[in-house]
PDB file of C-alpha atoms in Angstrom:
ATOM      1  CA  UNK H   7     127.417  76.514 100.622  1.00 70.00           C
ATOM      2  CA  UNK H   8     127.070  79.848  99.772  1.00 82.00           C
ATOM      3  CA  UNK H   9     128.645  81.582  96.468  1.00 92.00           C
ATOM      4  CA  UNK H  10     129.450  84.689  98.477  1.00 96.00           C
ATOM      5  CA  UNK H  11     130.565  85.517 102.311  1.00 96.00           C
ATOM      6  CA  UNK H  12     130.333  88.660 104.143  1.00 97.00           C
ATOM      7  CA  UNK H  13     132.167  89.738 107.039  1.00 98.00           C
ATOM      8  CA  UNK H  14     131.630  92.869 108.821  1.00 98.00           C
ATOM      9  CA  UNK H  15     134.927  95.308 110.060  1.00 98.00           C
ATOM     10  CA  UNK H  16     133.121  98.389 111.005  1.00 97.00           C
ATOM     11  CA  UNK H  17     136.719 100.238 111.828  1.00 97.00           C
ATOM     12  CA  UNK H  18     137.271 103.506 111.963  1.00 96.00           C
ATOM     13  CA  UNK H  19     140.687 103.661 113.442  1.00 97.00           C
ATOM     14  CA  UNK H  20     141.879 105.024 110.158  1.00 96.00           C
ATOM     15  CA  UNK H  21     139.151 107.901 109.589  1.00 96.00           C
ATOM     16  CA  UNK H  22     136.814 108.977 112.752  1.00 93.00           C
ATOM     17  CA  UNK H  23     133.935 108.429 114.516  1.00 93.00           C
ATOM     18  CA  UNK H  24     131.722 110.054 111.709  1.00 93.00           C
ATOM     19  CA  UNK H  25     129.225 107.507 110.773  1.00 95.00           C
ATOM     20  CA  UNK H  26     131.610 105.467 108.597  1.00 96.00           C
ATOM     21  CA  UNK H  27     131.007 102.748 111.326  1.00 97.00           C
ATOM     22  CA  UNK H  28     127.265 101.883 110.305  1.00 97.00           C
ATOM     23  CA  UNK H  29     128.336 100.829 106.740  1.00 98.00           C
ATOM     24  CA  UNK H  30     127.831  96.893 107.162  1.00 98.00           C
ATOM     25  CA  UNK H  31     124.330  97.656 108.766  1.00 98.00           C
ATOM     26  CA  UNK H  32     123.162  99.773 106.703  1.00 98.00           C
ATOM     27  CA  UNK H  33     124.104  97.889 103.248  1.00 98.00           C
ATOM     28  CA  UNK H  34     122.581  94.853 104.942  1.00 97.00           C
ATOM     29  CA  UNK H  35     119.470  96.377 105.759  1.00 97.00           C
ATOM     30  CA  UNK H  36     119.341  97.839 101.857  1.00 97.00           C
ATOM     31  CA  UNK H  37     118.971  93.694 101.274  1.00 97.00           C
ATOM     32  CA  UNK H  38     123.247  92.808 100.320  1.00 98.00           C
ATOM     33  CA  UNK H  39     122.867  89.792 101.920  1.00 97.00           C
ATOM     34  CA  UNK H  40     119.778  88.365 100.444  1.00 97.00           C
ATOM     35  CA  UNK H  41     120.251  89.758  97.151  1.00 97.00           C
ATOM     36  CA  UNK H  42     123.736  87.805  96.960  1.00 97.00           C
ATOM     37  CA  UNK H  43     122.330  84.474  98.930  1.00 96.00           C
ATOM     38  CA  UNK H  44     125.281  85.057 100.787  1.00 96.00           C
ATOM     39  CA  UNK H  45     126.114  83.566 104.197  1.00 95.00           C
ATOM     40  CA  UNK H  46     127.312  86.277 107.119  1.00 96.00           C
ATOM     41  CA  UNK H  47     130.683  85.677 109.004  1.00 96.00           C
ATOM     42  CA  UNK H  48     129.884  87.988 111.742  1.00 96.00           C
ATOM     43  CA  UNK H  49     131.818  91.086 112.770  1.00 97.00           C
ATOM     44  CA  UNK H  50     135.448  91.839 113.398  1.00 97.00           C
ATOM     45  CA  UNK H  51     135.692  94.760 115.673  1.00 95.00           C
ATOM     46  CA  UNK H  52     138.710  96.945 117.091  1.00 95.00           C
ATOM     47  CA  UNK H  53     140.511  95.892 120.364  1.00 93.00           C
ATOM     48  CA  UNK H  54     141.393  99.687 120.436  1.00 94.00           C
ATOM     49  CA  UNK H  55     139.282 102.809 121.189  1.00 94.00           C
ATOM     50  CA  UNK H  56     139.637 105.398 118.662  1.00 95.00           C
ATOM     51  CA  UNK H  57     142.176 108.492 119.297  1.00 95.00           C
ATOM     52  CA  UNK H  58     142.754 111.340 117.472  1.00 94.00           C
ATOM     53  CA  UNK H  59     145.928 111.690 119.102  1.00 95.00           C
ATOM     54  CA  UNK H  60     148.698 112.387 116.664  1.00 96.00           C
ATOM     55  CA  UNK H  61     152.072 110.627 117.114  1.00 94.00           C
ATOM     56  CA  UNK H  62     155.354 112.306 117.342  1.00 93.00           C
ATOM     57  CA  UNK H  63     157.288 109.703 115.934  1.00 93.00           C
ATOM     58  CA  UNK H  64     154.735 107.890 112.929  1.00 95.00           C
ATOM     59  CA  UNK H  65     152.869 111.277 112.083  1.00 96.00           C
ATOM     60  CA  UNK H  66     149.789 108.909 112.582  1.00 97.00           C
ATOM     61  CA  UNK H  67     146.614 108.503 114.205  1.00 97.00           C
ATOM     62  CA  UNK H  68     145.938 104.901 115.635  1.00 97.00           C
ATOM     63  CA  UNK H  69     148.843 104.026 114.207  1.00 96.00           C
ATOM     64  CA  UNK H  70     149.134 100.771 116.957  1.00 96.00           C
ATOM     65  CA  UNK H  71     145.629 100.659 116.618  1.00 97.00           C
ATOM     66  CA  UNK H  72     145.116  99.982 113.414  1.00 98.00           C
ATOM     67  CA  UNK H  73     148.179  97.181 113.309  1.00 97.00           C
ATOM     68  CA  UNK H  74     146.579  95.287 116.091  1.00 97.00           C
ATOM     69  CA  UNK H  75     143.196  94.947 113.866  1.00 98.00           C
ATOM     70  CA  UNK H  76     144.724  94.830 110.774  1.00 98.00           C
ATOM     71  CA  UNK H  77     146.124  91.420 112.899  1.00 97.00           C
ATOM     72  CA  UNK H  78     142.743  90.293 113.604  1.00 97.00           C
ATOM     73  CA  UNK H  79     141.021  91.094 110.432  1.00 98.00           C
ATOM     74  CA  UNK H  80     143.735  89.088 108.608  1.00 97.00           C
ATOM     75  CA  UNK H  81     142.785  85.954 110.538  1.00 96.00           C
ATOM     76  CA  UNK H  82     139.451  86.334 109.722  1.00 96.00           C
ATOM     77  CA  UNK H  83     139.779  86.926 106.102  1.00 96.00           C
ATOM     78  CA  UNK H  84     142.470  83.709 105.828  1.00 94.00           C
ATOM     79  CA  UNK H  85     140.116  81.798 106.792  1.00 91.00           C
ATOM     80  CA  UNK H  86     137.681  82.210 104.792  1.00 91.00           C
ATOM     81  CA  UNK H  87     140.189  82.436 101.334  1.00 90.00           C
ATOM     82  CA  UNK H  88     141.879  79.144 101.979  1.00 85.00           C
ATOM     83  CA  UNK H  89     139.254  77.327 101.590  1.00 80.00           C
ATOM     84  CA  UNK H  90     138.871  78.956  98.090  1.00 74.00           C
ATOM     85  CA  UNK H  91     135.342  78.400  97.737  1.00 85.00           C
ATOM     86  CA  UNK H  92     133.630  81.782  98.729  1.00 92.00           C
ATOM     87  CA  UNK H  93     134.355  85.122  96.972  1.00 96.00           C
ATOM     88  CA  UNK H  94     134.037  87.370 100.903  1.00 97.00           C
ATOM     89  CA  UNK H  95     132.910  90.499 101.056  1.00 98.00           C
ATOM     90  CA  UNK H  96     134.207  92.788 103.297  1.00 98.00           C
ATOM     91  CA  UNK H  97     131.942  95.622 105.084  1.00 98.00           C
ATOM     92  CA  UNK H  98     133.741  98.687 106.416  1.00 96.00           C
ATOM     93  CA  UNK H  99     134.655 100.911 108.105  1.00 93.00           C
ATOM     94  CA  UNK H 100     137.245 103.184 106.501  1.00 97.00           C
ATOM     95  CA  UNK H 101     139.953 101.753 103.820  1.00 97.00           C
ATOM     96  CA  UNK H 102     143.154 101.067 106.494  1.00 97.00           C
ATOM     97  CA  UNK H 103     140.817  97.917 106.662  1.00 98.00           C
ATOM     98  CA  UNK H 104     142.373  96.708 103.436  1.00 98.00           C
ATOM     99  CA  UNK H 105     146.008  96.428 105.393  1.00 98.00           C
ATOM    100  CA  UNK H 106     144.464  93.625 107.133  1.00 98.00           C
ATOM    101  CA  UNK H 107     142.843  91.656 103.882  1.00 98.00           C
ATOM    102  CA  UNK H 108     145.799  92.501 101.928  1.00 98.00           C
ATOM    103  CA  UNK H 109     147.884  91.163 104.917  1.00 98.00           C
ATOM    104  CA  UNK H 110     145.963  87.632 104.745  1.00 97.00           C
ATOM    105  CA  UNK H 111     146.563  87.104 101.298  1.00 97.00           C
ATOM    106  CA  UNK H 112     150.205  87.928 101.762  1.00 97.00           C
ATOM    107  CA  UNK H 113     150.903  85.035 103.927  1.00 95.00           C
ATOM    108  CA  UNK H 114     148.616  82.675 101.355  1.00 93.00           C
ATOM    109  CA  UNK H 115     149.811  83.386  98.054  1.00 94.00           C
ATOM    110  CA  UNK H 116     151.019  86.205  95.633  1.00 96.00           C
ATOM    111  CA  UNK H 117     148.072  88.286  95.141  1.00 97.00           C
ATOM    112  CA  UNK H 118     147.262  91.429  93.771  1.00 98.00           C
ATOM    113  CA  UNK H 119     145.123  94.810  93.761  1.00 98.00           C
ATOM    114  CA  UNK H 120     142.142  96.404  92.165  1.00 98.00           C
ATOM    115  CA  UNK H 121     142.456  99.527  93.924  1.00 98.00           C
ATOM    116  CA  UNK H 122     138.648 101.519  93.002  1.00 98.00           C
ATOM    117  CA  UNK H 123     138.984 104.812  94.901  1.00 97.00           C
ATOM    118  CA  UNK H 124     138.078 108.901  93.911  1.00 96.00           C
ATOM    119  CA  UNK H 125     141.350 109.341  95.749  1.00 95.00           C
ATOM    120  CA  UNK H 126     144.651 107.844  95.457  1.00 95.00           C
ATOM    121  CA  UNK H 127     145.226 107.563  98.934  1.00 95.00           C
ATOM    122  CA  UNK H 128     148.952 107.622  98.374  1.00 96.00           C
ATOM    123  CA  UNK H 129     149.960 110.439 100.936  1.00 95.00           C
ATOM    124  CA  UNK H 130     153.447 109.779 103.521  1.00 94.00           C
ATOM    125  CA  UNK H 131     152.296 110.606 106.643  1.00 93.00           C
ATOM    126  CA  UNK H 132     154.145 113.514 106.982  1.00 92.00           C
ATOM    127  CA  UNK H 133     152.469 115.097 104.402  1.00 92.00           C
ATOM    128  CA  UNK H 134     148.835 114.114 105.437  1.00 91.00           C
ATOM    129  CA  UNK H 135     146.952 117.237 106.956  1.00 89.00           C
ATOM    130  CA  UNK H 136     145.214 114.512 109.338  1.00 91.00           C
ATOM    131  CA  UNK H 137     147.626 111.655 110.319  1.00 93.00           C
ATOM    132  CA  UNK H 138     144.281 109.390 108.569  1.00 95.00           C
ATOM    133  CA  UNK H 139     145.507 106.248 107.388  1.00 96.00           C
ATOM    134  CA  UNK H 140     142.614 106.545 104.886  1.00 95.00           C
ATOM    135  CA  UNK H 141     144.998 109.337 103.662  1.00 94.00           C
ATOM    136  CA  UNK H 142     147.554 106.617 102.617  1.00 96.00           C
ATOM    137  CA  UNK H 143     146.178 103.216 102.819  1.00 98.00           C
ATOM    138  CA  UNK H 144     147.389 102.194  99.447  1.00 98.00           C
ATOM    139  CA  UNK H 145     151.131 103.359 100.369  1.00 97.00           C
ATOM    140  CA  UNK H 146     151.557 101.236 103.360  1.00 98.00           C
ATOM    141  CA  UNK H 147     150.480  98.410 101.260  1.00 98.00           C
ATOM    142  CA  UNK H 148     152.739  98.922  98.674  1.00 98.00           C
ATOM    143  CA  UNK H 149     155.529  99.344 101.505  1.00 97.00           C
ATOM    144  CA  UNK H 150     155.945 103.214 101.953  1.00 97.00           C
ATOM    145  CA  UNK H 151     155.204 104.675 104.960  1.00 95.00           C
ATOM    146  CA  UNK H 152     156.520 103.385 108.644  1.00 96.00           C
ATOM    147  CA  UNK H 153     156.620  99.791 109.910  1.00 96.00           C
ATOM    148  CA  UNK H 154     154.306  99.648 112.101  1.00 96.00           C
ATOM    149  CA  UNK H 155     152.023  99.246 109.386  1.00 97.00           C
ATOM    150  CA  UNK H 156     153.707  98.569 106.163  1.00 97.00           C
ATOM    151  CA  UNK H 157     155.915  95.377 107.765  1.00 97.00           C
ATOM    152  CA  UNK H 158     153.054  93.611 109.432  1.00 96.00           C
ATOM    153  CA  UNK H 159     154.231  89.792 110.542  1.00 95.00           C
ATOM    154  CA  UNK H 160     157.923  90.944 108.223  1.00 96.00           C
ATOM    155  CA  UNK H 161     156.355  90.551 104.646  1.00 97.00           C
ATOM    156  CA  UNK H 162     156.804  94.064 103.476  1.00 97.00           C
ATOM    157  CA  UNK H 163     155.250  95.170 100.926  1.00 98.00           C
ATOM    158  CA  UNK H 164     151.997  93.543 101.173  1.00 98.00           C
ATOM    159  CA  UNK H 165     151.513  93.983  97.639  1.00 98.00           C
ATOM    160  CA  UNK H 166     153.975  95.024  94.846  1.00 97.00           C
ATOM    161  CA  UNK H 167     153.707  97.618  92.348  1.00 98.00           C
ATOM    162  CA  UNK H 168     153.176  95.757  89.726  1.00 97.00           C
ATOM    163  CA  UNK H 169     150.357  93.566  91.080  1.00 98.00           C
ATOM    164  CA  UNK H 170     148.244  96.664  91.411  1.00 98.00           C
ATOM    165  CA  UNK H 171     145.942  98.664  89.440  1.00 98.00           C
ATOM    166  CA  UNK H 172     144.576 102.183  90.524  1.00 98.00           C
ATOM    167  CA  UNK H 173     141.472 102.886  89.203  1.00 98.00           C
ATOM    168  CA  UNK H 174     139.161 105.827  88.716  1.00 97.00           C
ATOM    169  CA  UNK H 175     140.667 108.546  91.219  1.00 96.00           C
ATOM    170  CA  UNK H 176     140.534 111.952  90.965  1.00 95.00           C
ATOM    171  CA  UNK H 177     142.085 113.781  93.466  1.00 92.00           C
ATOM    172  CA  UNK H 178     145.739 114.440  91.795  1.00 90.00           C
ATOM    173  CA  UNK H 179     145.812 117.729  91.291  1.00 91.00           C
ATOM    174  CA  UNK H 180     144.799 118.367  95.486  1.00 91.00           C
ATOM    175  CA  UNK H 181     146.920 115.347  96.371  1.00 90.00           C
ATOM    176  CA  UNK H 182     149.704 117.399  94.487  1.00 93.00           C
ATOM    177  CA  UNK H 183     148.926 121.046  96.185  1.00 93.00           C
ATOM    178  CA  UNK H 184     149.459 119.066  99.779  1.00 92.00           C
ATOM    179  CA  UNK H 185     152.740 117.668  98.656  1.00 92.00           C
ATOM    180  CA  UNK H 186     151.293 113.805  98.414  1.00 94.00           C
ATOM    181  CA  UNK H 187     153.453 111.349  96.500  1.00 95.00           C
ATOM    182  CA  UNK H 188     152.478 110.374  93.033  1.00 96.00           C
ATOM    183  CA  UNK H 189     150.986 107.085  91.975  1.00 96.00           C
ATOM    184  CA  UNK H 190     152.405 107.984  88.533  1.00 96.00           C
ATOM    185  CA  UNK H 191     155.647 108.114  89.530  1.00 96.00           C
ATOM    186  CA  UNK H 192     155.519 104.201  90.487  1.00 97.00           C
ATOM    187  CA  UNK H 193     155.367 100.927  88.309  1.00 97.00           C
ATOM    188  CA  UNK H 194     151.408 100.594  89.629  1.00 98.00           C
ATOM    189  CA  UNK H 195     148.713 100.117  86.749  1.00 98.00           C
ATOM    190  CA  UNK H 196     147.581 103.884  86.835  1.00 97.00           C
ATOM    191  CA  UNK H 197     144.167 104.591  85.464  1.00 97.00           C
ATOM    192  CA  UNK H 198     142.768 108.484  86.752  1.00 97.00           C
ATOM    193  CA  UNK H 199     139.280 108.883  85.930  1.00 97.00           C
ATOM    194  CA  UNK H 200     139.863 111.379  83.085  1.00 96.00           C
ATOM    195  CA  UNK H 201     141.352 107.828  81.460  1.00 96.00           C
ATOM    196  CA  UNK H 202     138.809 105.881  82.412  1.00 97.00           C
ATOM    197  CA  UNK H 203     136.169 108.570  80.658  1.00 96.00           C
ATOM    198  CA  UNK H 204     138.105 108.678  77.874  1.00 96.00           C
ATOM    199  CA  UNK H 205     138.284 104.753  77.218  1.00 97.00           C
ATOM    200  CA  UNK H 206     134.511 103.944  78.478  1.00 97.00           C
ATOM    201  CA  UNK H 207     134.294 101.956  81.335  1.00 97.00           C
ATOM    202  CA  UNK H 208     134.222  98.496  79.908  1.00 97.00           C
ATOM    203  CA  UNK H 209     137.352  99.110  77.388  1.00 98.00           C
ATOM    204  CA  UNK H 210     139.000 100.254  80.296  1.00 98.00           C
ATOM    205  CA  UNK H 211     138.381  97.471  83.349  1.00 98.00           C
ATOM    206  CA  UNK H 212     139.042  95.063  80.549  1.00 97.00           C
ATOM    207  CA  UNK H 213     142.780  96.908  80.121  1.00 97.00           C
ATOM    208  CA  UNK H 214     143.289  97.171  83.285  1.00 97.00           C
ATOM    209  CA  UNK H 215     142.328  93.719  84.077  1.00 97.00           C
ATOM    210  CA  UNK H 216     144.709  92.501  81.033  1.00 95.00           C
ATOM    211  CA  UNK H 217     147.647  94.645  82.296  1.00 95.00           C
ATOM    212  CA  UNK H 218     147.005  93.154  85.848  1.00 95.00           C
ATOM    213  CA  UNK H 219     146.873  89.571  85.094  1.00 93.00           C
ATOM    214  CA  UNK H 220     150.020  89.441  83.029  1.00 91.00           C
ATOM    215  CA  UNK H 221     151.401  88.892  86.089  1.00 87.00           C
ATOM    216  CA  UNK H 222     151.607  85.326  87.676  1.00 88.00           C
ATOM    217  CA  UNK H 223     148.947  86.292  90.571  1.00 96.00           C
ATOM    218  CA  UNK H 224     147.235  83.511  92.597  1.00 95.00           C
ATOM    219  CA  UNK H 225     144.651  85.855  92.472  1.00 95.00           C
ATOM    220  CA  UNK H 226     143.337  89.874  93.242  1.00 97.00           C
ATOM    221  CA  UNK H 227     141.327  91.734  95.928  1.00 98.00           C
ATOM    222  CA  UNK H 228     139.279  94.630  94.852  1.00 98.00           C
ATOM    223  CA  UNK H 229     139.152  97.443  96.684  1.00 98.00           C
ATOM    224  CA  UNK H 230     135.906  99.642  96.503  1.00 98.00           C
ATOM    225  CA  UNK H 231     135.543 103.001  97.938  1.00 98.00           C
ATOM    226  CA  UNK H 232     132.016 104.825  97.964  1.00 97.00           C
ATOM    227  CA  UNK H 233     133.635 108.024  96.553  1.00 96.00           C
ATOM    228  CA  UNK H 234     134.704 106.427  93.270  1.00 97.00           C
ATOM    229  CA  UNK H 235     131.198 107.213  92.574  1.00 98.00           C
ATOM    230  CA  UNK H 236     129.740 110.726  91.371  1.00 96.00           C
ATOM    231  CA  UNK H 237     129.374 112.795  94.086  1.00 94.00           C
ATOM    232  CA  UNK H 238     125.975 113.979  92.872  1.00 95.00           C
ATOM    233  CA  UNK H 239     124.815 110.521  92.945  1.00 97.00           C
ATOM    234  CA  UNK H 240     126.893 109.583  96.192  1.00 97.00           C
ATOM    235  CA  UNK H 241     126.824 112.910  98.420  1.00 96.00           C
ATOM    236  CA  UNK H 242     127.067 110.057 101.582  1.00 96.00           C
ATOM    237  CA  UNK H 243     131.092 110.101 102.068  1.00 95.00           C
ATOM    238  CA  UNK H 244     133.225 111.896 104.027  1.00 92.00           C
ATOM    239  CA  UNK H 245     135.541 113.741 101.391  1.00 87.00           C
ATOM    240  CA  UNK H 246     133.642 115.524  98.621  1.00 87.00           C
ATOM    241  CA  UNK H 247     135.079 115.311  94.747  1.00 89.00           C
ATOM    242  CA  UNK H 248     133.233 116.814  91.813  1.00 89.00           C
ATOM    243  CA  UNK H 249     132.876 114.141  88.848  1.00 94.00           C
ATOM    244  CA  UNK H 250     132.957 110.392  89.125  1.00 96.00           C
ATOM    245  CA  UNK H 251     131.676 107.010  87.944  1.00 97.00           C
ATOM    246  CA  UNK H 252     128.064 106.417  87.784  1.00 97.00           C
ATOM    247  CA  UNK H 253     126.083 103.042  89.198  1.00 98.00           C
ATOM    248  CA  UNK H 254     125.805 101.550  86.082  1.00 98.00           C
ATOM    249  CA  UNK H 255     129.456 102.399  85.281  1.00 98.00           C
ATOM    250  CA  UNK H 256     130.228 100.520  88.334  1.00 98.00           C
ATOM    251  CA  UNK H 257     128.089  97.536  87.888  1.00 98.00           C
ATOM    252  CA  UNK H 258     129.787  97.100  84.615  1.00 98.00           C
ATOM    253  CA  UNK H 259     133.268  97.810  85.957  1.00 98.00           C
ATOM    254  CA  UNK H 260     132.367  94.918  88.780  1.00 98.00           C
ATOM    255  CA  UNK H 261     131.338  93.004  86.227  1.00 97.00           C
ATOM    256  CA  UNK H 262     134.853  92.319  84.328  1.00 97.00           C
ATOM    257  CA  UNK H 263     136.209  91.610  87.636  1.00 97.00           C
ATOM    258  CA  UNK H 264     133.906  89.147  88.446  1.00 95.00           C
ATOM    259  CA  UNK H 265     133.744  87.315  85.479  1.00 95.00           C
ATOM    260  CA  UNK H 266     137.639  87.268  85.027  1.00 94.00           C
ATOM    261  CA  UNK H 267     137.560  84.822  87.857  1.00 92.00           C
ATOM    262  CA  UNK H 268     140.693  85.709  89.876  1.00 95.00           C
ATOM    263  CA  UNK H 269     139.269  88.035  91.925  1.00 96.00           C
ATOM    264  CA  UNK H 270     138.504  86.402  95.408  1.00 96.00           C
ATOM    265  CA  UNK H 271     137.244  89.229  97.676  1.00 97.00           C
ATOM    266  CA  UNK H 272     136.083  92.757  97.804  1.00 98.00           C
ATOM    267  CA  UNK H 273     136.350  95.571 100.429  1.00 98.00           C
ATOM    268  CA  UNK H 274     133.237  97.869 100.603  1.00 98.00           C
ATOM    269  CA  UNK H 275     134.456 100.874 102.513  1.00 98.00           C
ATOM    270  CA  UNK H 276     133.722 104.828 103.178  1.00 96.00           C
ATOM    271  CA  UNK H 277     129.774 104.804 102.589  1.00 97.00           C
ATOM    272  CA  UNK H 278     128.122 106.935 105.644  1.00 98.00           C
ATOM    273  CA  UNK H 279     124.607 106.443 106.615  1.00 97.00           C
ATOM    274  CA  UNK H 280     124.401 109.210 108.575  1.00 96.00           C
ATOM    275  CA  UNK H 281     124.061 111.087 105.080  1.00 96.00           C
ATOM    276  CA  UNK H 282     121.327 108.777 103.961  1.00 97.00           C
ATOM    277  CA  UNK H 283     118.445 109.142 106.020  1.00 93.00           C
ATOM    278  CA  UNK H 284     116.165 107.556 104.056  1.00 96.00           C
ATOM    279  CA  UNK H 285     118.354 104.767 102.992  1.00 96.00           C
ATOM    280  CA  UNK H 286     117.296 105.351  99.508  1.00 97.00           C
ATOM    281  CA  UNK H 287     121.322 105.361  98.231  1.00 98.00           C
ATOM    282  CA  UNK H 288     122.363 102.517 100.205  1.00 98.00           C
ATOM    283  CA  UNK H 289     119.895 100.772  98.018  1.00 98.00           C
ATOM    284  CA  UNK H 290     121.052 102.194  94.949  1.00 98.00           C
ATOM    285  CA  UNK H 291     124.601 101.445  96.103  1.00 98.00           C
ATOM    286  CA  UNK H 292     123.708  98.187  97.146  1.00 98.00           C
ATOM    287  CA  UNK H 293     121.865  97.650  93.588  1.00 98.00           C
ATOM    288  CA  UNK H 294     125.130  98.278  91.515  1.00 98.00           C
ATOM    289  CA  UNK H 295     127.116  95.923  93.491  1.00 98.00           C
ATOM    290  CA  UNK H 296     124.881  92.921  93.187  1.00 98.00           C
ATOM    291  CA  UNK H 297     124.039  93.796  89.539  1.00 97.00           C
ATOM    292  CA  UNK H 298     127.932  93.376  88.860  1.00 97.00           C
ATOM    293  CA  UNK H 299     128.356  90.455  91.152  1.00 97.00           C
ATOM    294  CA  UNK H 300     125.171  88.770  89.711  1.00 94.00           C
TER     295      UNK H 300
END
């Protein structure tokens, strides 16, 4: 059997229609699968069309939506993790999909975080200018936000501060200026980009790593979002930050994850090929992932 498994949940429940969608075709045509040897799962796809339909009540958009696949990607992923023999990849789609991994681990085990994002994507609803779950995914993990999404099955919060590390964002200072909630002001393992610089990249995954694992975790998901990368060298995402991590920074960062051993899965989200016509950085993308996996 095969070291690595990739499933495909192209949703974009928690974004829009904007390309987003084509992420686990695209990195499979730039050669993810082969490179890793890895066997494909097939696809998990919404029972919902997308709406970008406010509600009254939640201050979201797909909010029902998004719980309903967050249902069925959890199945999916629990699947695959209790047999505990296959680290599975997971292809977005926008980052609500991690409510759905995050959710299958819940019911398996005590599990944390590795939260790799240029934003924090702490917002309450209320204060989001779009009602995107991709505004706030990492709150309704971590419980904060309305139960529709953050009490999935009853086991609120999905993950607890402590048994999560934020890594490389760099969005405070907007996050602040829209009246977002701050990651700081929690007991998460904070680490903003101008931290990570500071340390070096391999100083700092190894810290954060350390800080993580003091905890008595069955294990941790990584999260990886496109735009933890440097916008000049990943212009294919949605929401536009100056500054960021390079390739090699993220191979490297990947790489004490990896070889820590407790991670058991990885979400792949944000990456739009309908900014890469040539395919040429879902290649490059694709190449840092492997070289940290490999």
């Amino acid at each position: 059997m095969s070291r690595f498994a990739i499933l495909d949940a192209p949703s974009i429940l928690g974004l829009r229609p904007t390309g987003v969608e084509n992420l686990p075709e695209a990195l499979k045509k730039a050669g993810l699968l082969e490179a890793l040897n890895a066997q494909y799962l097939g696809s998990v796809q919404p029972q919902y069309p997308y709406s970008s339909v406010r509600d009254n009540s939640t201050h979201l958009i797909n909010g029902k939506a998004i719980g309903a696949f967050s249902l069925q990607l959890a199945k999916s992923v629990a699947d695959v993790l209790r047999k505990k023999n296959q680290f599975l990849i997971v292809l977005g789609g926008d980052c609500s999909i991690i409510i759905g991994t995050l959710l299958a681990l819940r019911r398996i085990g005590r599990y944390g975080l590795f939260f790799i994002d240029g934003h924090s994507d702490f917002y309450q609803p209320e204060a989001s200018l779009s009602g995107e779950v991709a505004d706030m995914d990492l709150a309704i993990v971590s419980g904060r936000g309305p139960n529709i999404l953050t009490n999935l099955n009853g086991l609120k919060p999905l993950v607890t501060d402590e048994d999560v590390v934020v890594f490389g964002y760099r969005d405070a200072e907007q996050a602040a200026s829209y009246g977002s909630q701050d990651v700081l002001d929690t007991n998460m393992h904070v680490f903003e980009l101008s931290r990570v610089k500071e340390l070096k990249i391999i100083p700092a995954a190894s810290l954060a790593v350390k800080q993580l694992l003091k905890n008595e975790l069955d294990g941790f998901w990584i999260h990886l979002d496109a735009d933890v990368l440097d916008d000049s060298i990943m212009p294919a995402v949605d929401y536009h930050l100056d500054d960021g991590l390079s390739f090699s920074e993220l191979s490297d960062l990947l790489k004490i994850l990896f070889t820590s051993r407790r991670a058991v899965g990885m979400s792949i989200t944000i990456f739009n090929p309908s900014m890469d016509s040539d395919g040429s950085i879902a290649r490059k993308f694709v190449s840092s992932i492997v070289t940290g996996l490999l």
